[in-house]
PDB file of N, CA and C in Angstrom:
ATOM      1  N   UNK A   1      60.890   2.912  16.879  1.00 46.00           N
ATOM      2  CA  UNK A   1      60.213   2.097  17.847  1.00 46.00           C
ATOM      3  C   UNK A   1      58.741   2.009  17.458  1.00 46.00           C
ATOM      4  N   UNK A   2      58.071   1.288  17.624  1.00 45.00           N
ATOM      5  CA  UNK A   2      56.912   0.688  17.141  1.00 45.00           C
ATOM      6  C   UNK A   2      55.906   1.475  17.972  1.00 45.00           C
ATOM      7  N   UNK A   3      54.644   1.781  17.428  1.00 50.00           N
ATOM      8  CA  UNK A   3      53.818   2.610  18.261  1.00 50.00           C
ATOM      9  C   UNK A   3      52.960   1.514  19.900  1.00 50.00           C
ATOM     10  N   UNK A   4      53.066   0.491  19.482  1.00 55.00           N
ATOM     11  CA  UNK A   4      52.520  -0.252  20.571  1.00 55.00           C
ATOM     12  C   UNK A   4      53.738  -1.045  21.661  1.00 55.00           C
ATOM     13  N   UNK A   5      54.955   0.166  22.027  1.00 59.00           N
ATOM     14  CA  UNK A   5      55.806  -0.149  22.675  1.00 59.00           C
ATOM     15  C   UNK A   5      55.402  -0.817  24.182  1.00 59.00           C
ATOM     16  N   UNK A   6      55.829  -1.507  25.022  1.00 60.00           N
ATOM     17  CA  UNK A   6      55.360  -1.799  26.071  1.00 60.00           C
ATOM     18  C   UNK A   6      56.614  -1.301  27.375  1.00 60.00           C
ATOM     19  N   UNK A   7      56.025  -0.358  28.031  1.00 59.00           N
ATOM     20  CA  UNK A   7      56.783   0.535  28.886  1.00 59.00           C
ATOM     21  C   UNK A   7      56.747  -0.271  30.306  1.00 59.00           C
ATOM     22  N   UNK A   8      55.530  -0.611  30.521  1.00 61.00           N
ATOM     23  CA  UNK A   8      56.237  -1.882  31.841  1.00 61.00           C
ATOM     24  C   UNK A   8      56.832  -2.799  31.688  1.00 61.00           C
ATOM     25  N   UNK A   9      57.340  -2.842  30.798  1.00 56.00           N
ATOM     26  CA  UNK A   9      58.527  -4.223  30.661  1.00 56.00           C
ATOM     27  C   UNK A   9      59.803  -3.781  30.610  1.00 56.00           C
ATOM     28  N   UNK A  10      61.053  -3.935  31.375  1.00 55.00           N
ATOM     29  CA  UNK A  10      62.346  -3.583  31.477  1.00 55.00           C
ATOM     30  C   UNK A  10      62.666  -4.009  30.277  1.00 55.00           C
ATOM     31  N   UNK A  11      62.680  -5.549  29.884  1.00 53.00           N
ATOM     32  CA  UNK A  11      63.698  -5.903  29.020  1.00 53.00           C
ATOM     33  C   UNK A  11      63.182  -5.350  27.574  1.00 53.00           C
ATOM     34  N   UNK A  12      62.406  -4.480  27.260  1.00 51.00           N
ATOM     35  CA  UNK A  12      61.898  -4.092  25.845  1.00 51.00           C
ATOM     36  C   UNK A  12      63.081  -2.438  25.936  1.00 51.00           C
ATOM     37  N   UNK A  13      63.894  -2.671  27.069  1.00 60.00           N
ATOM     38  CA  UNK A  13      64.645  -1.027  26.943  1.00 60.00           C
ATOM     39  C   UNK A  13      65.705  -1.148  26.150  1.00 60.00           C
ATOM     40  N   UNK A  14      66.418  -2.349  25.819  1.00 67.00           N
ATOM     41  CA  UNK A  14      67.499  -2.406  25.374  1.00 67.00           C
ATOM     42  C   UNK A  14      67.229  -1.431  24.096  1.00 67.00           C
ATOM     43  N   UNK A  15      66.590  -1.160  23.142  1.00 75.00           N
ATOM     44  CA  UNK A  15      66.269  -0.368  21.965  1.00 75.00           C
ATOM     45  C   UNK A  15      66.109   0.765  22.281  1.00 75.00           C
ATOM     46  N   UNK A  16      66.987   1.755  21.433  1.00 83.00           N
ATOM     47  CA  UNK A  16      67.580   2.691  20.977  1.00 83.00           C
ATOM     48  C   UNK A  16      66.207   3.872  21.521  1.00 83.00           C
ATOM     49  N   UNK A  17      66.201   5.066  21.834  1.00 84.00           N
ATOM     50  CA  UNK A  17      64.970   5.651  22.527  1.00 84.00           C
ATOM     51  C   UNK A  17      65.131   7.191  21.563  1.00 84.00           C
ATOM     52  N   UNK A  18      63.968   7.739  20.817  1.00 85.00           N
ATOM     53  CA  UNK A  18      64.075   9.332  20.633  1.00 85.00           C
ATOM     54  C   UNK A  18      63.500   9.820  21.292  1.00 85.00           C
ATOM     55  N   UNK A  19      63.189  11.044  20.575  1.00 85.00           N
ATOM     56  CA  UNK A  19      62.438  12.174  21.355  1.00 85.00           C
ATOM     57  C   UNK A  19      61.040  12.079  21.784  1.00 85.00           C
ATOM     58  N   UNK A  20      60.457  11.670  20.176  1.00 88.00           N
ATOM     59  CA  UNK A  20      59.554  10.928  20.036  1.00 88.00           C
ATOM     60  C   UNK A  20      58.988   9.882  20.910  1.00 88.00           C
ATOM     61  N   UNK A  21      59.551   9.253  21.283  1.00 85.00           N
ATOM     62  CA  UNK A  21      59.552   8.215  22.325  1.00 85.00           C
ATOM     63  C   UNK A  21      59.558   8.533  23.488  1.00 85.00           C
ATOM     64  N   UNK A  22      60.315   9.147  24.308  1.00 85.00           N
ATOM     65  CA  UNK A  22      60.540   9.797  25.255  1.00 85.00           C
ATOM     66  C   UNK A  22      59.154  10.460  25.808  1.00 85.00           C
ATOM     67  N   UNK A  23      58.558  11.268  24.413  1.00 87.00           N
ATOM     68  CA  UNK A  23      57.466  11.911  24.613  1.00 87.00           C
ATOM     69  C   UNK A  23      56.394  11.005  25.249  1.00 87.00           C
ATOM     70  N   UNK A  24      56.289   9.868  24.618  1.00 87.00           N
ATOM     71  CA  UNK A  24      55.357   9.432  24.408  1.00 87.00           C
ATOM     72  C   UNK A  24      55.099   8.437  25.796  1.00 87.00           C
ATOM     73  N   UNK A  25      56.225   8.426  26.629  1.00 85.00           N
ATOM     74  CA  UNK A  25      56.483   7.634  27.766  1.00 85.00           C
ATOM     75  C   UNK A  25      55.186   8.034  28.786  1.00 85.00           C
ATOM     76  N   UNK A  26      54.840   7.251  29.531  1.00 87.00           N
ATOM     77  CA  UNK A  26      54.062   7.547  31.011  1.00 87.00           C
ATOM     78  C   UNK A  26      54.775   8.602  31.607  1.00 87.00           C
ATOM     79  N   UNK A  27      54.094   9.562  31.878  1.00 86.00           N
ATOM     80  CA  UNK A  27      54.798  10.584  32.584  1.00 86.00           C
ATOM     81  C   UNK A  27      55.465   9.969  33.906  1.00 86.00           C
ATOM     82  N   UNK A  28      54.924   9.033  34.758  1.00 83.00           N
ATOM     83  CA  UNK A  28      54.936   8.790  36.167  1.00 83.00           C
ATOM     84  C   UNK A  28      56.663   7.403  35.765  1.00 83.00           C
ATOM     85  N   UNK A  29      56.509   7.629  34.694  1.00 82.00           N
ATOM     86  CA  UNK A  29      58.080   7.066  34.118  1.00 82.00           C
ATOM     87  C   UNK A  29      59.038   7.487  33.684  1.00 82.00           C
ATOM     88  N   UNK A  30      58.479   8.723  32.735  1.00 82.00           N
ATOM     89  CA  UNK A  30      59.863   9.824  31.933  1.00 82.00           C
ATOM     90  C   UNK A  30      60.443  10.575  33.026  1.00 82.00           C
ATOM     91  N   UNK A  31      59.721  10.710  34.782  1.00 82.00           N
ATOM     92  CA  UNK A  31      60.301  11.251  35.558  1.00 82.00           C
ATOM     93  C   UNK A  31      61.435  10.586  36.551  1.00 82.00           C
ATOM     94  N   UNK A  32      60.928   9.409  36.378  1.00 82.00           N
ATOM     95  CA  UNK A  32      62.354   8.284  36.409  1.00 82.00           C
ATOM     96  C   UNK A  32      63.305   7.905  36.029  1.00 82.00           C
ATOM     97  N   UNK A  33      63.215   8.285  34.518  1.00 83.00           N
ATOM     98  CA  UNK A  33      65.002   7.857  33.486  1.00 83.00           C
ATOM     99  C   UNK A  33      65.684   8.920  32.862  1.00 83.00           C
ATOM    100  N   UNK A  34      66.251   8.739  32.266  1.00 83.00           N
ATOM    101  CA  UNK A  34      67.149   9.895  31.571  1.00 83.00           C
ATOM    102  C   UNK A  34      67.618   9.163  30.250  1.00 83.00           C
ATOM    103  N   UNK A  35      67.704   9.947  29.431  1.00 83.00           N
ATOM    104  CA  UNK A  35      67.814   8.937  27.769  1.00 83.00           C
ATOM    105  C   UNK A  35      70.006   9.576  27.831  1.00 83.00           C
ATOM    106  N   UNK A  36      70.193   8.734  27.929  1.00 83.00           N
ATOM    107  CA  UNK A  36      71.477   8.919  27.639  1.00 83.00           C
ATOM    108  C   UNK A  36      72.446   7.798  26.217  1.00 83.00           C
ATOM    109  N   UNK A  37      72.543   8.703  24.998  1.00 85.00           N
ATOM    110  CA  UNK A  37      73.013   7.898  23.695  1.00 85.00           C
ATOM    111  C   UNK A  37      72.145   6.957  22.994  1.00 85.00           C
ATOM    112  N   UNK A  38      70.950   7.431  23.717  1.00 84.00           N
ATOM    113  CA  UNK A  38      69.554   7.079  22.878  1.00 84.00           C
ATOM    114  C   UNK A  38      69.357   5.877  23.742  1.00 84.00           C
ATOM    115  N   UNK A  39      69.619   5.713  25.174  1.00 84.00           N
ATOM    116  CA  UNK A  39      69.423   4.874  25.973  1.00 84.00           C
ATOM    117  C   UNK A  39      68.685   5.094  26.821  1.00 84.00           C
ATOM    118  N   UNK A  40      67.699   4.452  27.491  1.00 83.00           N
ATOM    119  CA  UNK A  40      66.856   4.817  29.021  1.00 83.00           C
ATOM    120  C   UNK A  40      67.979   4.225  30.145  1.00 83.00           C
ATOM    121  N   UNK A  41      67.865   5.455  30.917  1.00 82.00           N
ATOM    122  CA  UNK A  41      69.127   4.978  32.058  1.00 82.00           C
ATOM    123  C   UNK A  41      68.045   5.728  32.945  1.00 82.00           C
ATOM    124  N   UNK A  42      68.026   4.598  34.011  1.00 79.00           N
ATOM    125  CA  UNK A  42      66.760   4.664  35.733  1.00 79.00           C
ATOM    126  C   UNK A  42      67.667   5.862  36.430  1.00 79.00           C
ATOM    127  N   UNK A  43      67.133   7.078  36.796  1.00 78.00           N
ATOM    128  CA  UNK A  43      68.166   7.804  37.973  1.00 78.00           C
ATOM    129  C   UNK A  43      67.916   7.768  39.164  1.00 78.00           C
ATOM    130  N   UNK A  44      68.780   7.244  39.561  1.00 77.00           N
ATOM    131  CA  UNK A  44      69.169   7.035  40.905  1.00 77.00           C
ATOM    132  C   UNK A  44      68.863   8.289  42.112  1.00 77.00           C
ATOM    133  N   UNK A  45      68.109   7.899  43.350  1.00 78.00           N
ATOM    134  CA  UNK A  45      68.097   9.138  43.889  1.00 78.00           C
ATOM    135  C   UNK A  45      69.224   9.402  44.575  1.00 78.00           C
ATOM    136  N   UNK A  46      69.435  10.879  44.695  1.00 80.00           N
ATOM    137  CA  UNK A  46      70.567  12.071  44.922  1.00 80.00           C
ATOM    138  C   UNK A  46      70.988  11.160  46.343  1.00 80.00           C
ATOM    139  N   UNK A  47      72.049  11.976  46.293  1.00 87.00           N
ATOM    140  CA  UNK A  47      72.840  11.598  48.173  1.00 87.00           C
ATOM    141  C   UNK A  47      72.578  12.422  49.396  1.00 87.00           C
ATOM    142  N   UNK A  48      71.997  12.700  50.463  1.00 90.00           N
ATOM    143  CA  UNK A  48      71.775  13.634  51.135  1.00 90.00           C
ATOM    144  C   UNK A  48      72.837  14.666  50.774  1.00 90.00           C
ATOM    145  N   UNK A  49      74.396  14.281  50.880  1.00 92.00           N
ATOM    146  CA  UNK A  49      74.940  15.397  50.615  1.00 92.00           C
ATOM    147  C   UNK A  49      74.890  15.671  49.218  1.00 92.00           C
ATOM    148  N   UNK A  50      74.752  15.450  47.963  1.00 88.00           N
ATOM    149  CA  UNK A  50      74.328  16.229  46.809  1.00 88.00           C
ATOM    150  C   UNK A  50      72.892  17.009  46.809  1.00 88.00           C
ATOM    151  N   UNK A  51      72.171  16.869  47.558  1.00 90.00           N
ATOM    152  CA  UNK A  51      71.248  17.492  48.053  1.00 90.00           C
ATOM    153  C   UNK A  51      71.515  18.783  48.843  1.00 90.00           C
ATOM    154  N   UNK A  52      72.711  18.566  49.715  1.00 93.00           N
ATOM    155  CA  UNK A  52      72.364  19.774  50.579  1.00 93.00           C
ATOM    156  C   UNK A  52      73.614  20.522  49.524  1.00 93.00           C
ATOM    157  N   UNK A  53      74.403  19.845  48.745  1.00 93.00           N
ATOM    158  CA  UNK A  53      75.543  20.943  48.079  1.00 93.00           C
ATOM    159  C   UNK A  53      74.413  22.073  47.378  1.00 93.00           C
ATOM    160  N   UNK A  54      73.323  21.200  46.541  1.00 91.00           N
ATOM    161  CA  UNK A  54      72.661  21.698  45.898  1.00 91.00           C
ATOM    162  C   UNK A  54      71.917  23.320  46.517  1.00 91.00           C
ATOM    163  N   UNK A  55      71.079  23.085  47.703  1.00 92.00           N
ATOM    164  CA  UNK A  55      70.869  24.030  48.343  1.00 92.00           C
ATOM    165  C   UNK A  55      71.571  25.091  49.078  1.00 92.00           C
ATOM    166  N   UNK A  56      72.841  25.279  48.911  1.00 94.00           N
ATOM    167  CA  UNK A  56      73.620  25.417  49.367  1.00 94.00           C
ATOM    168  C   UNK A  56      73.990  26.485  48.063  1.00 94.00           C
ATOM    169  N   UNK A  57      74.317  26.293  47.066  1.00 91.00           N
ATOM    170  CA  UNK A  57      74.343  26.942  45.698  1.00 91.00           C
ATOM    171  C   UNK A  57      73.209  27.752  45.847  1.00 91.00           C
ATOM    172  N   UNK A  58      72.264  27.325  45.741  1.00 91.00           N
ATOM    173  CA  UNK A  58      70.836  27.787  45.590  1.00 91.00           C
ATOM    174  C   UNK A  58      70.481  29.119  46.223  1.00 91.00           C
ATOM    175  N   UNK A  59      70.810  28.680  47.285  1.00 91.00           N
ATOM    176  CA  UNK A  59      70.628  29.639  48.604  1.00 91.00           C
ATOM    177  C   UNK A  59      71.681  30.992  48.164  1.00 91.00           C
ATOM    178  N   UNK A  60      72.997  30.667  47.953  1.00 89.00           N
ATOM    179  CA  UNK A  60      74.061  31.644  47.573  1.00 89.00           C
ATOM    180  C   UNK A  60      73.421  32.792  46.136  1.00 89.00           C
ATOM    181  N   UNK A  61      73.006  31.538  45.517  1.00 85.00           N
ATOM    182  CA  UNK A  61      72.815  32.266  43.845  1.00 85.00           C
ATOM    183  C   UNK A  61      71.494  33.744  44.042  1.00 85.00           C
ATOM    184  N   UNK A  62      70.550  32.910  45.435  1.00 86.00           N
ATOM    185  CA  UNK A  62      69.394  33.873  45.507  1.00 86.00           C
ATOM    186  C   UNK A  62      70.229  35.271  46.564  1.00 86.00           C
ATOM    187  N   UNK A  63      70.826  35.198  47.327  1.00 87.00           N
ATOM    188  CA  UNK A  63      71.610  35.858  48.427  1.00 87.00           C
ATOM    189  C   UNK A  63      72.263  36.957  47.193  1.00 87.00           C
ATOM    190  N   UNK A  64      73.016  36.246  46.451  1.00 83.00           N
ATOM    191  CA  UNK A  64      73.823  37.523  45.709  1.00 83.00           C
ATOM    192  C   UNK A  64      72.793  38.134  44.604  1.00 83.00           C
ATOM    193  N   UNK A  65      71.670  37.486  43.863  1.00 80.00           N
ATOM    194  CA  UNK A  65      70.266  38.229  43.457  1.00 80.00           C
ATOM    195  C   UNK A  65      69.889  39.637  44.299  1.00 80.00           C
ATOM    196  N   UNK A  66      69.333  39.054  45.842  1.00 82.00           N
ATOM    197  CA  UNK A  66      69.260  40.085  46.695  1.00 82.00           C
ATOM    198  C   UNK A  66      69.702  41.013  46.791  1.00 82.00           C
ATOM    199  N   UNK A  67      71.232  41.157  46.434  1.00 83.00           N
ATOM    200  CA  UNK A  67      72.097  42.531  46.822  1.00 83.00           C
ATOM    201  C   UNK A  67      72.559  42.922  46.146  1.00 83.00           C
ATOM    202  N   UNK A  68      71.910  42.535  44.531  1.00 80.00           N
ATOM    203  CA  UNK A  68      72.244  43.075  43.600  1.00 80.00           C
ATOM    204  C   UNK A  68      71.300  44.932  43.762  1.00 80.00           C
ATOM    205  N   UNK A  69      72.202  46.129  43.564  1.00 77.00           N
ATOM    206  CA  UNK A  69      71.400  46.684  43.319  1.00 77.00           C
ATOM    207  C   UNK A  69      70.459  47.083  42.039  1.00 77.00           C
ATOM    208  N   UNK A  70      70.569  46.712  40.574  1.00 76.00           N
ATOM    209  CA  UNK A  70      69.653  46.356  39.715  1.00 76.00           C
ATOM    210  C   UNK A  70      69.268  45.028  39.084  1.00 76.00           C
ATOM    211  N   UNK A  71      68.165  44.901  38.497  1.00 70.00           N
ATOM    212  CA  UNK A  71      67.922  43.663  37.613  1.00 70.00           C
ATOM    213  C   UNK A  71      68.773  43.320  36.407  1.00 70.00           C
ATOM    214  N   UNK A  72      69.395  44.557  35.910  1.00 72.00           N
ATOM    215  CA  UNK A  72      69.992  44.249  34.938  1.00 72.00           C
ATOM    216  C   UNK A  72      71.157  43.391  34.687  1.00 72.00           C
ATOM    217  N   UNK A  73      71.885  42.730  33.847  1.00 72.00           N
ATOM    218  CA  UNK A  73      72.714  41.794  33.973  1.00 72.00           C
ATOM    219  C   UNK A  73      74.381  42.206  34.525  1.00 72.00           C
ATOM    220  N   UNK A  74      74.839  41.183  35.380  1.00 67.00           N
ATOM    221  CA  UNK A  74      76.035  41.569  35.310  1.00 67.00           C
ATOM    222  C   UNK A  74      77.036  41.572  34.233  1.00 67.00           C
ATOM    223  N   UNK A  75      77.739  42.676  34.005  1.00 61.00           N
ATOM    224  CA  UNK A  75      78.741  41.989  33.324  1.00 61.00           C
ATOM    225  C   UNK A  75      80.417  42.151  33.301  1.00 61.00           C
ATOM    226  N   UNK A  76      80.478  42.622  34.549  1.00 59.00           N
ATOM    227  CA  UNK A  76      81.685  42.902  34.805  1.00 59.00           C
ATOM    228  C   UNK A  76      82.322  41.520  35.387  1.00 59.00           C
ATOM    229  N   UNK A  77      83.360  41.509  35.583  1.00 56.00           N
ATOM    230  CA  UNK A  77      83.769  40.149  35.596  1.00 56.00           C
ATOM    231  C   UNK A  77      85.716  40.175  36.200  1.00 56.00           C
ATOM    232  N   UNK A  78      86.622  39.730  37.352  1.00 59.00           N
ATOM    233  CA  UNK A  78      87.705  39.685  37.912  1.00 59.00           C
ATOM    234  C   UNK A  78      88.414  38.879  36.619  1.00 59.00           C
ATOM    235  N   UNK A  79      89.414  39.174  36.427  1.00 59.00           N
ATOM    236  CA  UNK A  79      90.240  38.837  35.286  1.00 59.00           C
ATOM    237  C   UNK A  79      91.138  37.499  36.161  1.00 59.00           C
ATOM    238  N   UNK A  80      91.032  36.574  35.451  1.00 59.00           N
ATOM    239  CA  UNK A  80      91.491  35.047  36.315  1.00 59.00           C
ATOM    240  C   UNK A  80      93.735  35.441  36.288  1.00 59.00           C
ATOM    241  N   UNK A  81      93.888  34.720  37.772  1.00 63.00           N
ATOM    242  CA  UNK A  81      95.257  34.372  38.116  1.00 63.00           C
ATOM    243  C   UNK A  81      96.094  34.354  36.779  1.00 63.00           C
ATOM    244  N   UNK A  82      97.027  34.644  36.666  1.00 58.00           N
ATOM    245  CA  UNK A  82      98.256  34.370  35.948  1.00 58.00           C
ATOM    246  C   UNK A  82      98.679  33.240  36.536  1.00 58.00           C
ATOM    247  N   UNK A  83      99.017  32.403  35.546  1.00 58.00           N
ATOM    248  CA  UNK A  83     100.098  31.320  35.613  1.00 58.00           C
ATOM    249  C   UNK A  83     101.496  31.139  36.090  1.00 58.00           C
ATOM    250  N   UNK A  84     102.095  31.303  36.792  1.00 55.00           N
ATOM    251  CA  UNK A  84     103.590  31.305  36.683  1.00 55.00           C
ATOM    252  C   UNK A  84     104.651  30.284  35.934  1.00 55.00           C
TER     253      UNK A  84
END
């Protein structure tokens, strides 16, 4: 992509996007898209409920942190169902 890309213009997205590029985006824009297959794709905002699933995880992941009694890692682990 050419160094004098023009980022307020939609139709200049059709072309292929790197890292490089990406970098080089308006911040108050790279927080708007997502490069997917070297594409700029706009993301869409969340759904209230993917929002609250989210916190909802969140909340759990810090809860079982809490009652951990050390920092150190878990690594014990329930051995999954048998199949029948």
């Amino acid at each position: 992509m050419s160094e004098l890309f023009d980022w307020s213009s939609p139709k200049t997205y059709i072309s292929p996007v790197d890292m490089d590029d990406y970098l080089a985006m308006p911040e108050e824009m790279s927080r708007d898209v997502e490069i997917k297959d070297g594409m700029i794709v706009h993301r869409e905002s969340a759904s209230p409920n993917h929002n609250a699933i989210a916190r909802n995880i969140e909340r759990a992941l810090l809860e079982g942190r809490a009652k951990r009694e050390s920092a150190e890692p878990c690594l014990g682990a329930a051995p999954r169902p048998s199949r029948p």
